[in-house]
Coordinates of C-alpha atoms in Angstrom, one line a residue:
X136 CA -13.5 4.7 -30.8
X137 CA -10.4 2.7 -32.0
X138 CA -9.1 -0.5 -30.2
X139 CA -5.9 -1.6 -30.5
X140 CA -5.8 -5.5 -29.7
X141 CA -2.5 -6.7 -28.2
X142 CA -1.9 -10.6 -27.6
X143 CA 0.5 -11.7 -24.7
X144 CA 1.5 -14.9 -24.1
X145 CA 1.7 -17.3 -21.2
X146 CA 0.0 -16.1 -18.0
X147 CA -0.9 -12.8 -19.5
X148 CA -4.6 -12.4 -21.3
X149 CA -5.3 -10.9 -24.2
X150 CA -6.1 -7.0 -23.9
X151 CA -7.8 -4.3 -25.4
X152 CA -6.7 -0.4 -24.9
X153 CA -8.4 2.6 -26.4
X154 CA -6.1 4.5 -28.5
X155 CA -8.4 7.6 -29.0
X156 CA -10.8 8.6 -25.9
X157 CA -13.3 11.8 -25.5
X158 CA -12.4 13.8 -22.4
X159 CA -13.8 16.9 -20.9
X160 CA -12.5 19.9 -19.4
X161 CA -13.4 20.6 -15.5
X162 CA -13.8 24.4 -16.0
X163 CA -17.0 24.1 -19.0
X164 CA -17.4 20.3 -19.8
X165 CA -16.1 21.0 -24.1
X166 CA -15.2 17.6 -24.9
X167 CA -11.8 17.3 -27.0
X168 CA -10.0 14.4 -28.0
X169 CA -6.7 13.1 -27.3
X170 CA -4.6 10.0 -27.8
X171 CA -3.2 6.9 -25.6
X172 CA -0.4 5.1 -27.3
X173 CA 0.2 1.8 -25.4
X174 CA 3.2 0.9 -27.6
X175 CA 5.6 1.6 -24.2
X176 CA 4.4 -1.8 -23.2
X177 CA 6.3 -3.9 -26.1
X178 CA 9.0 -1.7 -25.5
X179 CA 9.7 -2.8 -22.3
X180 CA 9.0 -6.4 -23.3
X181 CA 5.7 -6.7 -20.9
X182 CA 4.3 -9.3 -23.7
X183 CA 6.3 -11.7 -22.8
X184 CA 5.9 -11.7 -19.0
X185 CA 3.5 -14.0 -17.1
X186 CA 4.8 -14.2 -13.7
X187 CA 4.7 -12.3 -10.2
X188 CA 7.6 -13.7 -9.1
X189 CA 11.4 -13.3 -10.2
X190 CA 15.1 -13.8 -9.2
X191 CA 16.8 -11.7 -11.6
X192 CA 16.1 -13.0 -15.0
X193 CA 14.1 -16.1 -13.9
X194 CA 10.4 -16.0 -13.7
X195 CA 9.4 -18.5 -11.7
X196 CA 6.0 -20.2 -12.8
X197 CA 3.6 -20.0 -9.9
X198 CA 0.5 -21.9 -9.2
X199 CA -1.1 -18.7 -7.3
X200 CA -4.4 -17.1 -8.2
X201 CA -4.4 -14.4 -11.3
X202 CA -5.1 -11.1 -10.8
X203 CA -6.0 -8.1 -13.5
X204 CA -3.8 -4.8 -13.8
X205 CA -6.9 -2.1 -14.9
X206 CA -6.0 1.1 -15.9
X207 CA -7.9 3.7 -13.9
X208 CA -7.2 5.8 -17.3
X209 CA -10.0 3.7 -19.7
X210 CA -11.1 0.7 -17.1
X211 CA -9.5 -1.4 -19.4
X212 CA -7.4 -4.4 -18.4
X213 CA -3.9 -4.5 -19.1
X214 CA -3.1 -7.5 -18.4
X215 CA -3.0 -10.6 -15.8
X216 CA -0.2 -11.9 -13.3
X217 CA 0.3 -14.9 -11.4
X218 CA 0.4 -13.8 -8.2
X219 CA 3.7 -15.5 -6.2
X220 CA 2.5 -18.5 -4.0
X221 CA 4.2 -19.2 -0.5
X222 CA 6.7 -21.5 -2.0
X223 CA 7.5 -18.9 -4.8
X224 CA 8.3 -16.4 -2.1
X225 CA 10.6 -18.9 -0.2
X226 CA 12.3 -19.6 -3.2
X227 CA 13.0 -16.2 -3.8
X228 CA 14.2 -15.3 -0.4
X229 CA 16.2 -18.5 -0.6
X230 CA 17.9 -17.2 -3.5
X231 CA 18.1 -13.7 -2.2
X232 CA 20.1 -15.1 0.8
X233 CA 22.7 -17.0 -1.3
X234 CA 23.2 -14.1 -3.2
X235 CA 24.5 -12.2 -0.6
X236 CA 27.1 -14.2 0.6
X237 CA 29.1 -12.9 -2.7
X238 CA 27.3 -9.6 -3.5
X239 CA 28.7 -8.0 0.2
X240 CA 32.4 -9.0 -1.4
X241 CA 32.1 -6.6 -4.3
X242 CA 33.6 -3.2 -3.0
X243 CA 31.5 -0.9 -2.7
X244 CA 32.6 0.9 -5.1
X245 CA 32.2 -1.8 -7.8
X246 CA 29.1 -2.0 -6.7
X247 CA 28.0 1.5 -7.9
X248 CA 29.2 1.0 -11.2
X249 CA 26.4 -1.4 -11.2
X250 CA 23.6 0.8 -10.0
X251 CA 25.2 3.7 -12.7
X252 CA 24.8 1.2 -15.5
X253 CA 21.0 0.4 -14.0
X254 CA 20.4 4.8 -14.2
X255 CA 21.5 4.9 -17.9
X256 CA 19.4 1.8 -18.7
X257 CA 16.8 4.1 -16.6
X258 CA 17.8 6.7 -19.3
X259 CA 16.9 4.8 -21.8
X260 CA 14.0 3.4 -20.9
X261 CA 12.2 6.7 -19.4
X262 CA 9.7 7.2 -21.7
X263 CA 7.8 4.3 -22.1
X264 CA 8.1 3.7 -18.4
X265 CA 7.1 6.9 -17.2
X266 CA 4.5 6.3 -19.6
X267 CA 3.6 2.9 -18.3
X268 CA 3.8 4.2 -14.6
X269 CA 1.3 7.0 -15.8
X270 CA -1.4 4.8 -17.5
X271 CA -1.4 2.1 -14.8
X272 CA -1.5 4.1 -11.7
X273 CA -3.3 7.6 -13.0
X274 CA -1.0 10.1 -12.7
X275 CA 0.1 12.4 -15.3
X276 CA 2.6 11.6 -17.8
X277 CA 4.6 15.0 -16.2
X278 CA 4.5 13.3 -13.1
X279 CA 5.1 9.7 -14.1
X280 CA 8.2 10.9 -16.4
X281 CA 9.0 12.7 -13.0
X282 CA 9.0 9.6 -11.0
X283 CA 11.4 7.7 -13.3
X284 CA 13.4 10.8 -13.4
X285 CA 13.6 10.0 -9.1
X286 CA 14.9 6.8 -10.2
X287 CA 17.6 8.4 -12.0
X288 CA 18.6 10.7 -10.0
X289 CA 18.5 8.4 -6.7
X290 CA 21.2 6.2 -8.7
X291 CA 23.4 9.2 -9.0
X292 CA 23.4 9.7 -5.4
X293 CA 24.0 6.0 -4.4
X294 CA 27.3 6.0 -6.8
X295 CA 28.8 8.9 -5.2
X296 CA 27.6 7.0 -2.0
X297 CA 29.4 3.8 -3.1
X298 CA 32.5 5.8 -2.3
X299 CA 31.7 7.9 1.2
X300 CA 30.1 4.9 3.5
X301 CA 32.2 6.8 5.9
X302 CA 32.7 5.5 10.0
X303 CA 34.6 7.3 12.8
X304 CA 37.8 7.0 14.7
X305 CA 37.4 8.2 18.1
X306 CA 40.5 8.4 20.5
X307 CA 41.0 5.6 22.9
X308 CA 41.2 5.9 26.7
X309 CA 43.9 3.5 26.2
X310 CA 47.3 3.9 25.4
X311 CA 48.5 2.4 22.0
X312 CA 45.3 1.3 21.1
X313 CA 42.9 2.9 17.8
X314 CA 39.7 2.8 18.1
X315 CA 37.1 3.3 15.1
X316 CA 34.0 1.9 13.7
X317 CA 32.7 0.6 10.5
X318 CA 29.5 0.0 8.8
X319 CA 28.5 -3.5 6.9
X320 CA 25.5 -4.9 4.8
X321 CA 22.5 -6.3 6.5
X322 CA 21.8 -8.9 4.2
X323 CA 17.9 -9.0 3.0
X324 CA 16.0 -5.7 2.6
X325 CA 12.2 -6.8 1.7
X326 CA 10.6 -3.7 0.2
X327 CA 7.3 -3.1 0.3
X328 CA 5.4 -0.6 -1.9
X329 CA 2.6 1.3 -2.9
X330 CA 0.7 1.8 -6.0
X331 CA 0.6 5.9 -5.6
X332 CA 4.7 5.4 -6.7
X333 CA 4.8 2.4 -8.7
X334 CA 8.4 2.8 -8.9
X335 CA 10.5 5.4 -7.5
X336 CA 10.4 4.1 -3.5
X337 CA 11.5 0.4 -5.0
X338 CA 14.8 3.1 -6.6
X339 CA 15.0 5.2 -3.6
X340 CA 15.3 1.8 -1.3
X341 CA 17.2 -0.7 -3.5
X342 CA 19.7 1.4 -4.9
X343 CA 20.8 2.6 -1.3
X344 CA 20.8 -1.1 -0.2
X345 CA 22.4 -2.4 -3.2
X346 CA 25.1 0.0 -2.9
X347 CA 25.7 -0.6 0.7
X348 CA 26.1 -4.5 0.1
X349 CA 22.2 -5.9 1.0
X350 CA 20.2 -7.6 -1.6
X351 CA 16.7 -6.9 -2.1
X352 CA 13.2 -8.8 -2.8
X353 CA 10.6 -6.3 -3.4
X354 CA 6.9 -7.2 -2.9
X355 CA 5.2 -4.1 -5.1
X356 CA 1.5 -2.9 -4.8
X357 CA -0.9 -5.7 -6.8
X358 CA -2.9 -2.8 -8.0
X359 CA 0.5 -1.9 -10.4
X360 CA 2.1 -4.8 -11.1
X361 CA 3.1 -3.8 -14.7
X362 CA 5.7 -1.3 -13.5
X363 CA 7.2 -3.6 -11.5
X364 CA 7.4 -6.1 -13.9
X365 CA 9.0 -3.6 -16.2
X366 CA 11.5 -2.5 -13.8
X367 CA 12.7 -6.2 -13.0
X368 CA 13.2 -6.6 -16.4
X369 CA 15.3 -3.5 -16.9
X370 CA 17.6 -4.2 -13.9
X371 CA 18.0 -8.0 -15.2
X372 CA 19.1 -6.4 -17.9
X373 CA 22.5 -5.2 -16.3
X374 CA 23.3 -7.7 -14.4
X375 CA 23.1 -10.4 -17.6
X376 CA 25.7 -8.0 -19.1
X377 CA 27.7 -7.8 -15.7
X378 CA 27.6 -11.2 -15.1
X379 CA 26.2 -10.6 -11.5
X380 CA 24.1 -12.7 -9.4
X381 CA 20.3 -11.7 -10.8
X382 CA 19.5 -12.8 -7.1
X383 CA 20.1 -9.7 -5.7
X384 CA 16.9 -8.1 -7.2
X385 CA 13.8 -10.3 -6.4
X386 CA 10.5 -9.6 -7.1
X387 CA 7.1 -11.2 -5.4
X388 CA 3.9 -9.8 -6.8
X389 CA 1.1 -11.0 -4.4
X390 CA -1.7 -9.9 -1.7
X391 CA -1.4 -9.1 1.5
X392 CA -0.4 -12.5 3.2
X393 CA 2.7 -12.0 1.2
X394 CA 3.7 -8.7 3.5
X395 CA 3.1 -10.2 5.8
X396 CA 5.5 -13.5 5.0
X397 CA 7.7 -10.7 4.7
X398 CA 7.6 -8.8 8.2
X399 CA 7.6 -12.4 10.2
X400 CA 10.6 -14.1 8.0
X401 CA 13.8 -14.0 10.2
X402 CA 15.5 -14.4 6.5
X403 CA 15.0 -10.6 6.0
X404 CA 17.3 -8.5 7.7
X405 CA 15.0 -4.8 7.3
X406 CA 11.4 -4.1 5.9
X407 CA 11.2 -1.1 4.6
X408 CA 7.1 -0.2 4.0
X409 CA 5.3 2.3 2.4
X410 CA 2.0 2.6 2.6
X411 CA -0.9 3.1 4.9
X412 CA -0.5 3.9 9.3
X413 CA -2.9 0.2 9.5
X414 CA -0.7 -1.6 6.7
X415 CA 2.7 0.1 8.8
X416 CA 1.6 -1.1 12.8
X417 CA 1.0 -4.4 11.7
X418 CA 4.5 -4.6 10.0
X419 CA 6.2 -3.2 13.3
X420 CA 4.4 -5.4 15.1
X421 CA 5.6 -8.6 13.6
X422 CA 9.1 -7.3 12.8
X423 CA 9.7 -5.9 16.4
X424 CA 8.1 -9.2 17.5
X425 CA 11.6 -10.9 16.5
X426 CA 14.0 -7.9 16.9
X427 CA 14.4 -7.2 12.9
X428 CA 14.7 -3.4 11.5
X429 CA 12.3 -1.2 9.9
X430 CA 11.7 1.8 7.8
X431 CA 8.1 3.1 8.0
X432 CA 6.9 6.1 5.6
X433 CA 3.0 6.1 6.7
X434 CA 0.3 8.5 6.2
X435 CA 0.7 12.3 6.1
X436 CA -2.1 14.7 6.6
X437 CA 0.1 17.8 5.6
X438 CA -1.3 21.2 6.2
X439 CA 0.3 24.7 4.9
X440 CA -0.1 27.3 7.0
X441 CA -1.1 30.8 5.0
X442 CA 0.0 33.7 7.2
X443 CA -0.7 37.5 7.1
X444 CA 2.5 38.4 5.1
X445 CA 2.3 35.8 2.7
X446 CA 3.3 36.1 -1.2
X447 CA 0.1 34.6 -2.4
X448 CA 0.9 34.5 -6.0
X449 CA 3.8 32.4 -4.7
X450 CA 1.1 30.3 -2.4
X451 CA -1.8 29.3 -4.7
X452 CA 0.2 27.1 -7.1
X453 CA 2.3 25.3 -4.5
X454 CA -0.9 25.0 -2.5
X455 CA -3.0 23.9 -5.8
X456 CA -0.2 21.5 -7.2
X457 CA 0.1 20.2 -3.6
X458 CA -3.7 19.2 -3.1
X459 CA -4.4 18.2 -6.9
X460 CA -1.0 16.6 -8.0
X461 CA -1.6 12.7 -8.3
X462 CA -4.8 13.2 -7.3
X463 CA -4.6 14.1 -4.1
X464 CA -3.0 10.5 -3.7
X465 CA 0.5 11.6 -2.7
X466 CA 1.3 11.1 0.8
X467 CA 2.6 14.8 0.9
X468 CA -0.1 16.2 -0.8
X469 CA -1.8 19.5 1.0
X470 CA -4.9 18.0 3.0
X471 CA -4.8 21.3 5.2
X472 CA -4.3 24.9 4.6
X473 CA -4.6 26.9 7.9
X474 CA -5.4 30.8 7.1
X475 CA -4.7 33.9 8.5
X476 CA -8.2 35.2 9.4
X477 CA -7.3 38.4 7.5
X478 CA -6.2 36.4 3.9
X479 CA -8.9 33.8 4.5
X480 CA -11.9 35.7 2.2
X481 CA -8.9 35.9 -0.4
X482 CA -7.3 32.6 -0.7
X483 CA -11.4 31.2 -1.0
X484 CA -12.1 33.2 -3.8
X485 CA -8.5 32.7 -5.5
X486 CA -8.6 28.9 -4.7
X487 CA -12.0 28.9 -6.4
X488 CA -11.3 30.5 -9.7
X489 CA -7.8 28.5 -9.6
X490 CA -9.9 25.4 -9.3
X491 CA -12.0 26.1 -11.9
X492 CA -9.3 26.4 -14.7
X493 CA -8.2 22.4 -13.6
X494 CA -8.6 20.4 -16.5
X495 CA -9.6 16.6 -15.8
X496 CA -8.6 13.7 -17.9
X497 CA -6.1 11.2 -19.6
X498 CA -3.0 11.5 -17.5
X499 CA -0.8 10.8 -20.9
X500 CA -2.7 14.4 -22.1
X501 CA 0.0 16.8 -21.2
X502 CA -2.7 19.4 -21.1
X503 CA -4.5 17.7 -18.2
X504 CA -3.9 18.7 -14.8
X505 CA -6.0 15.9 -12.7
X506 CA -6.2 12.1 -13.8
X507 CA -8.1 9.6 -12.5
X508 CA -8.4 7.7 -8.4
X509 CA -6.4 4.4 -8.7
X510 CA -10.1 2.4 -8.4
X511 CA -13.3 2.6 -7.6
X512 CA -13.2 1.8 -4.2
X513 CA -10.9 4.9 -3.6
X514 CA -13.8 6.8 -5.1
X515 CA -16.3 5.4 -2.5
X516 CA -13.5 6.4 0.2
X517 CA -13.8 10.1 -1.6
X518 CA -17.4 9.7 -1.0
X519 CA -17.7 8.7 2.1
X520 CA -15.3 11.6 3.5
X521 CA -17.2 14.2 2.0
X522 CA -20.4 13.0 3.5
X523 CA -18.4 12.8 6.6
X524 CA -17.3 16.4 6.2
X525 CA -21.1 17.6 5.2
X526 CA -22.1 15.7 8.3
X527 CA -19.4 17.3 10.9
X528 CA -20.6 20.9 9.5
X529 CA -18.0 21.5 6.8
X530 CA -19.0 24.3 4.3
X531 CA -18.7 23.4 0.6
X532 CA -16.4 26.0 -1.3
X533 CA -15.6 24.3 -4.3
X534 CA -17.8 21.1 -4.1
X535 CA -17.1 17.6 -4.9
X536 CA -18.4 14.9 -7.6
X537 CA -17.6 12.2 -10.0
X538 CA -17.0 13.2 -13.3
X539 CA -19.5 11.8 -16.3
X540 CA -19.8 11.7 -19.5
X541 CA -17.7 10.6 -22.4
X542 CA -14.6 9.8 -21.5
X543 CA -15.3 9.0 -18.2
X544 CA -15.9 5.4 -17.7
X545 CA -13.7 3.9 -15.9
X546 CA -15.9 5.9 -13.0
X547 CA -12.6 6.9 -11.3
X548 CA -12.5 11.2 -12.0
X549 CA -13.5 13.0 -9.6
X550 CA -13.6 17.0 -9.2
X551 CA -10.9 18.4 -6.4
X552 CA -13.0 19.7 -3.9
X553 CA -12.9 22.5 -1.2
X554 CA -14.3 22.6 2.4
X555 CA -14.4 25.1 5.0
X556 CA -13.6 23.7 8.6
X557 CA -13.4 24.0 12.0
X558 CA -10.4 22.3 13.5
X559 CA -12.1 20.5 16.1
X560 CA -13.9 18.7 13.2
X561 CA -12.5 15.1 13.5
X562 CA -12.3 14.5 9.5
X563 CA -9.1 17.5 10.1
X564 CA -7.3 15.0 11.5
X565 CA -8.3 11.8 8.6
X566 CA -5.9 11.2 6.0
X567 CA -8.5 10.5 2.8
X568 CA -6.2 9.5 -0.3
X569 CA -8.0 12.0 -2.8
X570 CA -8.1 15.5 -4.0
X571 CA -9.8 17.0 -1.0
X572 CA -8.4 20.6 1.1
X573 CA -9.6 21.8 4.7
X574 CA -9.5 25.2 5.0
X575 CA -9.0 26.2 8.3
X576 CA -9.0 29.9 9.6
X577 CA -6.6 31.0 12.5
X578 CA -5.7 34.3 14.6
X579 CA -2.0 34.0 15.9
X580 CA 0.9 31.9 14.8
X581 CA 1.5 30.2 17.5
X582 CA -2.1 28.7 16.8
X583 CA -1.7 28.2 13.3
X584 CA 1.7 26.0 14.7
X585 CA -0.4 23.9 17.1
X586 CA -3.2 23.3 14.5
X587 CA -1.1 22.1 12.3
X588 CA 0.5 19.5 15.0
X589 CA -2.8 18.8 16.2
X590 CA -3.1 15.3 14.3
X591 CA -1.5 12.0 14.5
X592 CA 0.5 12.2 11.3
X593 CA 3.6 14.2 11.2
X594 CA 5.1 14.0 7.2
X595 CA 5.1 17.2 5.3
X596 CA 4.6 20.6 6.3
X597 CA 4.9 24.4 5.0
X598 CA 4.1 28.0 6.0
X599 CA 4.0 31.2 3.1
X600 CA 5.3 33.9 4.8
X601 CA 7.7 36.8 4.7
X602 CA 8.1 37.6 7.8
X603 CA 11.4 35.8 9.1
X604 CA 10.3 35.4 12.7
X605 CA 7.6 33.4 11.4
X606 CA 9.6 31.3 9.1
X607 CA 12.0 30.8 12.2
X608 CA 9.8 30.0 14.4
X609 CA 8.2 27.5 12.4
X610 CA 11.2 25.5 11.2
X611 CA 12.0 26.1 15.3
X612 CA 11.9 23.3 18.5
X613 CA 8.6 24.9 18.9
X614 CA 7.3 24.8 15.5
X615 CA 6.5 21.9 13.1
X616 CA 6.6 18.4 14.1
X617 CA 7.1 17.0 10.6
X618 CA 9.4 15.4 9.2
X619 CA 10.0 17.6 6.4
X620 CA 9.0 21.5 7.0
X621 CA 9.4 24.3 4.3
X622 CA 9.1 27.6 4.0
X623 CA 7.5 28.9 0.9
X624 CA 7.3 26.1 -1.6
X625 CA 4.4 23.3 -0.9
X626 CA 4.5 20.6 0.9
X627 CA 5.0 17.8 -1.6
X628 CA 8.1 17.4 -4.4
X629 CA 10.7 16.5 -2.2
X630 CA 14.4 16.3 -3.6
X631 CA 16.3 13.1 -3.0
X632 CA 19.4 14.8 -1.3
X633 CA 17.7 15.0 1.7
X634 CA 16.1 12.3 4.1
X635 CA 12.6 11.7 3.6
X636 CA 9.9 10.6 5.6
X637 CA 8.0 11.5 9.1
X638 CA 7.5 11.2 12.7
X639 CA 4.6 10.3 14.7
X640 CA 2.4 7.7 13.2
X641 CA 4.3 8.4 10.0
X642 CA 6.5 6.3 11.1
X643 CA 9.7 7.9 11.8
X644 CA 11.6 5.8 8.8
X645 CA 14.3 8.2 6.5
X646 CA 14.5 6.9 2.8
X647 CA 16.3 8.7 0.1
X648 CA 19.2 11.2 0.8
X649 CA 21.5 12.4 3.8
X650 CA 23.1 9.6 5.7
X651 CA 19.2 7.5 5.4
X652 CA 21.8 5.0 4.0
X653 CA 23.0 3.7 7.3
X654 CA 19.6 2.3 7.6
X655 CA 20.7 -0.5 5.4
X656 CA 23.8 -1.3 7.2
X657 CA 24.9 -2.5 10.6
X658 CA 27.3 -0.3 12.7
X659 CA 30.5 -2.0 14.4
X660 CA 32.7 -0.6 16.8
X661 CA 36.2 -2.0 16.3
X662 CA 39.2 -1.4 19.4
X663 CA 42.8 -2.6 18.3
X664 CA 45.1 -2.8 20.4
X665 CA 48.9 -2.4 19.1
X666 CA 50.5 -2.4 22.6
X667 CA 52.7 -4.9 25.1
X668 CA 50.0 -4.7 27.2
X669 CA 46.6 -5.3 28.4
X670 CA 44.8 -2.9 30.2
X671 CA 41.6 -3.4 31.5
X672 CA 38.5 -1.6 31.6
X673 CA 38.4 1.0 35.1
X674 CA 41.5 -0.2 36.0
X675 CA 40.8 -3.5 37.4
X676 CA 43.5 -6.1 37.6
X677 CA 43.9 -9.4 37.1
X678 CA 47.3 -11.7 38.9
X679 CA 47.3 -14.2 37.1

């Protein structure tokens, strides 16, 4: 096996990544070789970086504790990063909050010319940071390429946005008098993020705000702090060449206590959080303790719902790429597929011989379907589930495991498994971030409806049927209580035009597309009154 020895400077170690590893396939264990180039990481200047905490361009040298970036790929370590201190944070916020001041003066427009220079420096940089996303997080180079590719395409959509940040005029009870309203920046958005999209929900939230006036400071997952990194450094980039306040973008790499400086600080304006229903509730909590804003996108335990007239050579993929893509670490991914009792024999045996063609490996091997958990302590939560399952009764269809062998070491592969459940079982309702599918048989559609809105998540959700009363009645008052609901395609790969994000202990928070920008901005209601006069509210009058 070759090592490739790469030496970065300052608060970043020295680190060793295999450039040629031994996989195996799922389906017969044949081992074949493929290749990891880590060269994406000089070209997006990562050597040089030894700091969790930026405005703009400037790094600021913390005296917080280091932590190790470990690729879930090889188990190797990538590198290390200061983690920002309290003091670094305040500085940044600090910053952050001067920058606004002249940042909510550029028009609007002028400031999407900004965010379209940052999605052709996005252009450019796609490879090696799709590439980067891939080999820190897990996920397959398709799907890490993919994510950037959000990136992109979310900074289209805020520069035709930077020119429609439209308000009403209503008519005025009052003569000669206009009545209207208009929408202004916040100020702060403090984003925080998690490590299944390195990326993508930083572009989905930032470019809205930036576009909309706010500035933002983004506190990123510590388990990818690369990608972060990387993406500071791209968006420093344009503003160096703009000459615009780096301040708006500010980034602070730390643990939890640093979320949680975030959600208390009066400083920042809106939260927007991603990441688990615990990690969400205490964010409301100490937001809603002093009356800020927030956009939550929780948990989702999204079932599709497999009816009597469904296409299934339609179903199987969407439901395969749905509970396998990312590892079953999406918070879309298919957790639940509710059967028609008359398909359910079917979609078992077709699920199983689909499953067994899944090939597990290096997500940078384009042939690979499945990469790696993000660490080994999601692979003890994969574990314990399946016990949990085993224990409640679940029937093993396609069972689960680690994978071994060459290849493997990093001890973070494990085999997409299949269970046959009840749904009274209570692991139907857990949300377990890993490649794990209920099936769950049903009579009537109205049942299949309620079982799928029998749990405390409410995300993503999807039926496969031809029969248009069902689709109706689905996407209906009466039907799914998700936030997003389709009809058949799968319940994950979401397009940014539209809203995203869920009810119930999802949250309820819209990112992305539709009119989720007026999250970011503050809605005035203006009266003016051009008349001689001044007439009072119900008439009342004053002799004065």
């Amino acid at each position: 096996m070759l090592e490739k020895a790469i030496c970065i400077s300052g608060g970043l170690s020295v680190f060793k990544v295999s450039e040629s590893v031994s996989f195996a396939a799922f389906n017969n264990e044949k081992p074949y070789t493929i290749m990891t180039n880590t060269s994406f990481l000089s070209q997006l200047g990562i050597e040089n970086q030894n700091s969790g905490a930026a405005i703009g361009g400037h790094w600021i040298r913390t005296k917080g504790q280091s932590i190790t970036s470990f690729s879930p790929v090889d188990g190797k370590s990538i590198a290390e990063v200061t983690l920002a201190t309290k003091e670094a944070y305040d500085e940044v916020i600090n910053a952050a909050s001067a920058a606004f001041n002249d940042w909510r003066m550029v028009p609007a427009p002028k400031r999407g010319e900004i965010v379209r220079q940052i999605g052709n420096a996005l252009r450019e940089k796609k490879d090696p940071l799709g590439r980067l996303v891939s080999y820190e997080m897990g996920k397959s180079l398709q799907e890490g390429l993919g994510e950037v590719q959000e990136m992109i395409d979310i900074c289209d959509f805020a520069v035709g946005l930077s020119r429609q940040l439209y308000g009403l005029s209503m008519h005025s009870e009052r003569p000669l008098h206009r009545m209207y309203e208009q929408w202004h920046p916040l100020g702060v958005v403090g984003i925080i993020s998690a490590f299944n999209f390195p990326v993508a929900v930083w572009a989905w939230n930032s470019m809205l705000a930036w576009v909309c006036g706010d500035v933002c400071v983004w506190k990123p997952s510590e388990k990818v702090p690369l990608s972060a990194i990387a993406c500071q450094k791209i968006v420093k980039e344009v503003f160096e060449a703009n000459d615009i306040n780096g301040a708006i973008s500010g980034l602070v790499i730390g643990d939890a206590s640093i979320g949680q400086h975030m959600a208390d600080d009066s400083r920042v304006a809106l939260v927007s959080a991603t990441g688990s229903i615990r990690m969400g509730k205490s964010v409301a909590a100490a937001v809603g303790k002093r009356l800020g804003k927030t956009i939550l996108e929780l948990g989702g335990n999204n079932a599709v719902i497999i009816t009597e007239q469904a296409d299934l050579d339609i179903a199987i993929p969407g439901v395969v790429f749905g509970a396998v893509g990312t590892a079953g670490q999406r918070c879309t991914s298919t957790r639940r597929l509710i059967i028609h009792e008359s398909r359910f024999d079917e979609m078992k045996q077709r699920l199983a011989k689909a499953y067994s063609q899944l090939r597990i490996g290096d997500p940078l091997d384009e042939s690979n379907h499945v990469g790696p958990l993000i660490d080994k302590q999601a692979v003890a939560i994969y574990f314990s589930a399946i016990q949990q399952v085993l224990d409640e009764g679940g029937e093993a269809i396609v069972p689960g495991g680690v994978m071994e062998g060459g290849g493997y070491e990093s001890g973070c592969y494990v085999k997409p498994c299949i269970y046959e459940m009840k749904r009274h079982y209570p692991m139907v309702c857990e949300e377990t971030f890993a490649p794990i599918l209920y099936l769950i048989k049903y009579k009537e559609i109205e049942e299949a409806i309620a079982i799928q809105n029998d749990v405390p998540q409410g995300l993503s959700s999807a039926i496969m049927t031809n029969n248009l009363r069902e689709a109706e009645l689905f996407l209906s008052q009466k039907g799914s209580d998700c936030g997003i609901a389709n009809v058949n395609i799968g319940t994950s790969g979401a397009e940014i035009g539209g809203a995203f994000g869920g009810e119930k202990e999802t949250g309820g928070g819209r990112e992305s597309g539709s009119d989720a920008w007026k999250a970011y901005m503050r809605r005035q209601t203006n009266t003016i009154n051009y008349s001689r006069e001044l007439p009072l509210a119900q008439g009342i009058k004053f002799d004065l």
